[in-house]
Amino acid sequence: MTQRKKTKGQLIVLSGPSGVGKSTVIAELMAQRPLYFSVSYTTRQPRTGEQDGVNYNFVSRQEFERMIADNELLEYAEYVNNYYGTSLKVIREKLDSGMDVLLDIEVKGAAKVRQSCPDAIFIFMIPPSFEELSRRLHARNTDNEDVITGRLEKARQEYKEIPNYDYLVINDKVSNAVGEIESILTAAECRVMNRKNIVEGDYAL
Ligand code: 5GP
């Protein structure tokens, strides 16, 4: 069978508390399958090792507010005193080119995407326990105690949104979390609505 190019890419939304290990899981996932990671815009300061244009597009508050005013964002939210947002243009281009696109965004932004893109796949990732989350945030050694307390409190609030997601992935071990997300994405690819090109093409009666 000739594998035809998909007409449109799948939008995947991944949320989960800060420190759960999303970046590591995403990097591993991208090594295993073609996926475009949406580089968000943020007003927060870069952490050590983070690169502009790779981890985030780091912009001023003024520039971010201009982007909001000019409707350049698919969604945005304020999180622990900083803005975070997704470029509408880039996402649209990638999806139209048949590429799957992954957004790593917090719950308020995800709820906005649910409204505008109901066909997206919504995945929430949690650590094996709250104690483990606290340990990981401290081990990261990038935020002061106040910021960590804020992030833990935020995590408690975010957990309440889990029922609004389609899938829950537990990141006890990176390979397990990656495996679960792989399964979710493979199942999504097999949905009849995503295989219309095959039904109407090589397998047409
Ligand atoms: P961090 O500062 O730890 O990199 O990210 C803080 C939170 O912001 C994470 O939960 C992350 O998923 C979320 N985030 C990153 N980019 C975006 C974005 O473009 N939009 C929204 N709504 N949240 C984002």
mmCIF file of N, CA, C and O and ligand atoms in Angstrom, residues 14-19 22-23 37-42 44-45 47 50 55-56 58 64 73 75-80 82-87 103-110 112-113 137 140 143 151 154 158, ligand 1:
data_model
loop_
_atom_site.group_PDB
_atom_site.id
_atom_site.type_symbol
_atom_site.label_atom_id
_atom_site.label_comp_id
_atom_site.label_asym_id
_atom_site.label_seq_id
_atom_site.Cartn_x
_atom_site.Cartn_y
_atom_site.Cartn_z
ATOM 1 N N LEU A 14 -0.326 19.123 25.030
ATOM 2 C CA LEU A 14 0.201 18.452 26.220
ATOM 3 C C LEU A 14 0.286 19.468 27.354
ATOM 4 O O LEU A 14 0.910 20.518 27.216
ATOM 5 N N SER A 15 -0.368 19.141 28.463
ATOM 6 C CA SER A 15 -0.284 19.985 29.651
ATOM 7 C C SER A 15 0.202 19.152 30.819
ATOM 8 O O SER A 15 0.202 17.909 30.763
ATOM 9 N N GLY A 16 0.582 19.829 31.861
ATOM 10 C CA GLY A 16 1.047 19.130 33.054
ATOM 11 C C GLY A 16 1.822 20.122 33.887
ATOM 12 O O GLY A 16 2.321 21.116 33.345
ATOM 13 N N PRO A 17 1.930 19.889 35.177
ATOM 14 C CA PRO A 17 2.577 20.869 36.041
ATOM 15 C C PRO A 17 4.030 21.123 35.658
ATOM 16 O O PRO A 17 4.697 20.230 35.133
ATOM 17 N N SER A 18 4.452 22.335 35.906
ATOM 18 C CA SER A 18 5.841 22.703 35.675
ATOM 19 C C SER A 18 6.733 21.762 36.482
ATOM 20 O O SER A 18 6.488 21.542 37.668
ATOM 21 N N GLY A 19 7.715 21.173 35.845
ATOM 22 C CA GLY A 19 8.628 20.269 36.550
ATOM 23 C C GLY A 19 8.276 18.806 36.376
ATOM 24 O O GLY A 19 9.008 17.933 36.836
ATOM 25 N N LYS A 22 7.980 17.450 31.037
ATOM 26 C CA LYS A 22 7.418 17.490 29.681
ATOM 27 C C LYS A 22 8.514 17.676 28.623
ATOM 28 O O LYS A 22 8.498 17.002 27.599
ATOM 29 N N SER A 23 9.451 18.574 28.896
ATOM 30 C CA SER A 23 10.493 18.861 27.884
ATOM 31 C C SER A 23 11.294 17.613 27.540
ATOM 32 O O SER A 23 11.578 17.345 26.369
ATOM 33 N N PHE A 37 7.367 20.791 17.166
ATOM 34 C CA PHE A 37 7.120 21.343 18.499
ATOM 35 C C PHE A 37 6.923 22.840 18.359
ATOM 36 O O PHE A 37 7.798 23.546 17.853
ATOM 37 N N SER A 38 5.777 23.313 18.821
ATOM 38 C CA SER A 38 5.486 24.739 18.723
ATOM 39 C C SER A 38 6.305 25.509 19.755
ATOM 40 O O SER A 38 6.153 25.303 20.957
ATOM 41 N N VAL A 39 7.177 26.369 19.260
ATOM 42 C CA VAL A 39 7.999 27.182 20.159
ATOM 43 C C VAL A 39 7.157 28.390 20.581
ATOM 44 O O VAL A 39 6.810 29.237 19.764
ATOM 45 N N SER A 40 6.803 28.404 21.869
ATOM 46 C CA SER A 40 5.923 29.449 22.379
ATOM 47 C C SER A 40 6.650 30.785 22.534
ATOM 48 O O SER A 40 7.879 30.832 22.560
ATOM 49 N N TYR A 41 5.858 31.812 22.669
ATOM 50 C CA TYR A 41 6.378 33.139 23.036
ATOM 51 C C TYR A 41 6.186 33.300 24.532
ATOM 52 O O TYR A 41 5.150 32.900 25.072
ATOM 53 N N THR A 42 7.169 33.856 25.200
ATOM 54 C CA THR A 42 7.006 34.103 26.633
ATOM 55 C C THR A 42 7.738 35.369 27.066
ATOM 56 O O THR A 42 8.717 35.771 26.428
ATOM 57 N N ARG A 44 8.864 35.398 30.214
ATOM 58 C CA ARG A 44 9.732 35.032 31.338
ATOM 59 C C ARG A 44 11.196 35.015 30.904
ATOM 60 O O ARG A 44 11.494 34.909 29.717
ATOM 61 N N GLN A 45 12.081 35.118 31.880
ATOM 62 C CA GLN A 45 13.521 35.123 31.605
ATOM 63 C C GLN A 45 13.967 33.720 31.206
ATOM 64 O O GLN A 45 13.455 32.737 31.746
ATOM 65 N N ARG A 47 15.961 30.329 31.293
ATOM 66 C CA ARG A 47 16.718 29.600 32.318
ATOM 67 C C ARG A 47 18.078 29.240 31.726
ATOM 68 O O ARG A 47 18.239 29.234 30.509
ATOM 69 N N GLU A 50 18.697 27.498 28.244
ATOM 70 C CA GLU A 50 17.600 27.690 27.294
ATOM 71 C C GLU A 50 18.038 28.644 26.184
ATOM 72 O O GLU A 50 18.715 29.637 26.449
ATOM 73 N N ASN A 55 13.809 26.837 22.788
ATOM 74 C CA ASN A 55 12.909 26.474 23.886
ATOM 75 C C ASN A 55 11.694 27.393 23.878
ATOM 76 O O ASN A 55 10.554 26.937 24.056
ATOM 77 N N TYR A 56 11.953 28.658 23.728
ATOM 78 C CA TYR A 56 10.912 29.688 23.660
ATOM 79 C C TYR A 56 11.402 30.798 22.755
ATOM 80 O O TYR A 56 12.614 30.932 22.513
ATOM 81 N N PHE A 58 11.756 34.418 23.437
ATOM 82 C CA PHE A 58 11.704 35.296 24.607
ATOM 83 C C PHE A 58 11.462 36.734 24.145
ATOM 84 O O PHE A 58 12.262 37.269 23.365
ATOM 85 N N PHE A 64 4.762 41.276 23.647
ATOM 86 C CA PHE A 64 3.720 40.256 23.808
ATOM 87 C C PHE A 64 2.340 40.917 23.718
ATOM 88 O O PHE A 64 1.432 40.397 23.059
ATOM 89 N N LEU A 73 -2.000 35.412 18.164
ATOM 90 C CA LEU A 73 -1.853 34.216 19.006
ATOM 91 C C LEU A 73 -3.087 33.318 18.939
ATOM 92 O O LEU A 73 -4.221 33.794 18.989
ATOM 93 N N GLU A 75 -3.656 31.135 21.245
ATOM 94 C CA GLU A 75 -4.065 31.203 22.653
ATOM 95 C C GLU A 75 -2.926 31.834 23.428
ATOM 96 O O GLU A 75 -1.793 31.832 22.976
ATOM 97 N N TYR A 76 -3.245 32.351 24.586
ATOM 98 C CA TYR A 76 -2.196 32.822 25.492
ATOM 99 C C TYR A 76 -2.751 32.794 26.903
ATOM 100 O O TYR A 76 -3.975 32.713 27.107
ATOM 101 N N ALA A 77 -1.849 32.822 27.881
ATOM 102 C CA ALA A 77 -2.279 32.837 29.275
ATOM 103 C C ALA A 77 -1.186 33.485 30.113
ATOM 104 O O ALA A 77 -0.031 33.559 29.678
ATOM 105 N N GLU A 78 -1.578 33.934 31.293
ATOM 106 C CA GLU A 78 -0.587 34.427 32.229
ATOM 107 C C GLU A 78 -0.356 33.320 33.239
ATOM 108 O O GLU A 78 -1.308 32.724 33.744
ATOM 109 N N TYR A 79 0.905 33.000 33.487
ATOM 110 C CA TYR A 79 1.257 31.884 34.364
ATOM 111 C C TYR A 79 2.401 32.339 35.255
ATOM 112 O O TYR A 79 3.471 32.714 34.747
ATOM 113 N N VAL A 80 2.168 32.310 36.574
ATOM 114 C CA VAL A 80 3.157 32.774 37.562
ATOM 115 C C VAL A 80 3.803 34.096 37.086
ATOM 116 O O VAL A 80 5.020 34.201 36.929
ATOM 117 N N ASN A 82 3.965 35.663 34.277
ATOM 118 C CA ASN A 82 4.517 35.849 32.932
ATOM 119 C C ASN A 82 3.510 35.417 31.880
ATOM 120 O O ASN A 82 2.683 34.545 32.127
ATOM 121 N N TYR A 83 3.610 36.055 30.726
ATOM 122 C CA TYR A 83 2.768 35.662 29.596
ATOM 123 C C TYR A 83 3.403 34.495 28.844
ATOM 124 O O TYR A 83 4.632 34.435 28.690
ATOM 125 N N TYR A 84 2.542 33.593 28.338
ATOM 126 C CA TYR A 84 2.969 32.512 27.459
ATOM 127 C C TYR A 84 1.933 32.424 26.346
ATOM 128 O O TYR A 84 0.734 32.488 26.625
ATOM 129 N N GLY A 85 2.371 32.263 25.100
ATOM 130 C CA GLY A 85 1.389 32.172 24.023
ATOM 131 C C GLY A 85 1.909 31.445 22.795
ATOM 132 O O GLY A 85 3.110 31.280 22.598
ATOM 133 N N THR A 86 0.947 31.004 21.968
ATOM 134 C CA THR A 86 1.232 30.194 20.777
ATOM 135 C C THR A 86 0.944 30.992 19.518
ATOM 136 O O THR A 86 -0.151 31.549 19.377
ATOM 137 N N SER A 87 1.898 31.008 18.599
ATOM 138 C CA SER A 87 1.712 31.731 17.338
ATOM 139 C C SER A 87 0.704 31.013 16.446
ATOM 140 O O SER A 87 0.846 29.824 16.154
ATOM 141 N N LEU A 103 1.770 21.114 21.140
ATOM 142 C CA LEU A 103 1.807 22.302 21.984
ATOM 143 C C LEU A 103 2.019 21.882 23.431
ATOM 144 O O LEU A 103 1.303 21.017 23.930
ATOM 145 N N ASP A 104 2.987 22.489 24.096
ATOM 146 C CA ASP A 104 3.190 22.268 25.532
ATOM 147 C C ASP A 104 2.652 23.521 26.213
ATOM 148 O O ASP A 104 3.345 24.534 26.273
ATOM 149 N N ILE A 105 1.398 23.468 26.641
ATOM 150 C CA ILE A 105 0.772 24.672 27.185
ATOM 151 C C ILE A 105 0.006 24.359 28.479
ATOM 152 O O ILE A 105 -0.372 23.217 28.719
ATOM 153 N N GLU A 106 -0.223 25.391 29.283
ATOM 154 C CA GLU A 106 -0.913 25.189 30.546
ATOM 155 C C GLU A 106 -2.442 25.132 30.329
ATOM 156 O O GLU A 106 -2.920 25.312 29.207
ATOM 157 N N VAL A 107 -3.162 24.886 31.414
ATOM 158 C CA VAL A 107 -4.583 24.511 31.292
ATOM 159 C C VAL A 107 -5.526 25.580 30.715
ATOM 160 O O VAL A 107 -6.457 25.242 29.989
ATOM 161 N N LYS A 108 -5.249 26.851 31.032
ATOM 162 C CA LYS A 108 -6.162 27.885 30.520
ATOM 163 C C LYS A 108 -6.030 27.993 29.003
ATOM 164 O O LYS A 108 -7.017 28.107 28.280
ATOM 165 N N GLY A 109 -4.792 27.955 28.535
ATOM 166 C CA GLY A 109 -4.531 27.996 27.095
ATOM 167 C C GLY A 109 -5.127 26.773 26.412
ATOM 168 O O GLY A 109 -5.725 26.875 25.337
ATOM 169 N N ALA A 110 -4.989 25.608 27.068
ATOM 170 C CA ALA A 110 -5.520 24.370 26.491
ATOM 171 C C ALA A 110 -7.044 24.469 26.347
ATOM 172 O O ALA A 110 -7.612 24.025 25.337
ATOM 173 N N LYS A 112 -8.741 27.102 25.791
ATOM 174 C CA LYS A 112 -9.036 27.966 24.626
ATOM 175 C C LYS A 112 -8.857 27.183 23.330
ATOM 176 O O LYS A 112 -9.631 27.328 22.392
ATOM 177 N N VAL A 113 -7.818 26.340 23.281
ATOM 178 C CA VAL A 113 -7.584 25.532 22.074
ATOM 179 C C VAL A 113 -8.735 24.544 21.882
ATOM 180 O O VAL A 113 -9.179 24.291 20.769
ATOM 181 N N LEU A 137 11.351 19.901 41.059
ATOM 182 C CA LEU A 137 11.471 21.365 40.930
ATOM 183 C C LEU A 137 12.706 21.870 41.677
ATOM 184 O O LEU A 137 13.406 22.758 41.201
ATOM 185 N N ARG A 140 15.952 20.859 39.818
ATOM 186 C CA ARG A 140 16.202 21.633 38.599
ATOM 187 C C ARG A 140 17.099 22.838 38.908
ATOM 188 O O ARG A 140 17.815 23.325 38.049
ATOM 189 N N ASP A 143 14.830 27.849 39.970
ATOM 190 C CA ASP A 143 13.871 28.808 40.516
ATOM 191 C C ASP A 143 14.077 28.948 42.016
ATOM 192 O O ASP A 143 14.469 27.989 42.687
ATOM 193 N N ARG A 151 4.700 27.493 41.838
ATOM 194 C CA ARG A 151 4.499 26.458 40.819
ATOM 195 C C ARG A 151 3.769 25.244 41.409
ATOM 196 O O ARG A 151 2.939 24.628 40.740
ATOM 197 N N LYS A 154 0.196 26.200 41.839
ATOM 198 C CA LYS A 154 -0.397 26.202 40.496
ATOM 199 C C LYS A 154 -0.730 24.766 40.068
ATOM 200 O O LYS A 154 -1.783 24.502 39.496
ATOM 201 N N GLU A 158 -4.133 23.127 38.718
ATOM 202 C CA GLU A 158 -4.178 22.516 37.383
ATOM 203 C C GLU A 158 -4.766 21.108 37.406
ATOM 204 O O GLU A 158 -5.454 20.705 36.472
HETATM 205 P P1 5GP B 1 7.880 27.031 32.147
HETATM 206 O O1 5GP B 1 8.084 28.410 32.684
HETATM 207 O O2 5GP B 1 8.079 25.982 33.215
HETATM 208 O O3 5GP B 1 8.693 26.765 30.908
HETATM 209 O O4 5GP B 1 6.375 26.914 31.685
HETATM 210 C C1 5GP B 1 5.341 27.231 32.563
HETATM 211 C C2 5GP B 1 4.031 26.745 31.995
HETATM 212 O O5 5GP B 1 3.694 27.479 30.825
HETATM 213 C C3 5GP B 1 4.052 25.276 31.600
HETATM 214 O O6 5GP B 1 2.912 24.652 32.170
HETATM 215 C C4 5GP B 1 3.944 25.304 30.096
HETATM 216 O O7 5GP B 1 3.200 24.193 29.608
HETATM 217 C C5 5GP B 1 3.174 26.593 29.885
HETATM 218 N N1 5GP B 1 3.339 27.145 28.543
HETATM 219 C C6 5GP B 1 4.441 27.140 27.757
HETATM 220 N N2 5GP B 1 4.176 27.719 26.585
HETATM 221 C C7 5GP B 1 2.881 28.082 26.612
HETATM 222 C C8 5GP B 1 2.006 28.736 25.666
HETATM 223 O O8 5GP B 1 2.360 29.063 24.551
HETATM 224 N N3 5GP B 1 0.730 28.958 26.074
HETATM 225 C C9 5GP B 1 0.271 28.597 27.302
HETATM 226 N N4 5GP B 1 -1.003 28.842 27.582
HETATM 227 N N5 5GP B 1 1.055 27.982 28.210
HETATM 228 C C10 5GP B 1 2.354 27.727 27.875
#
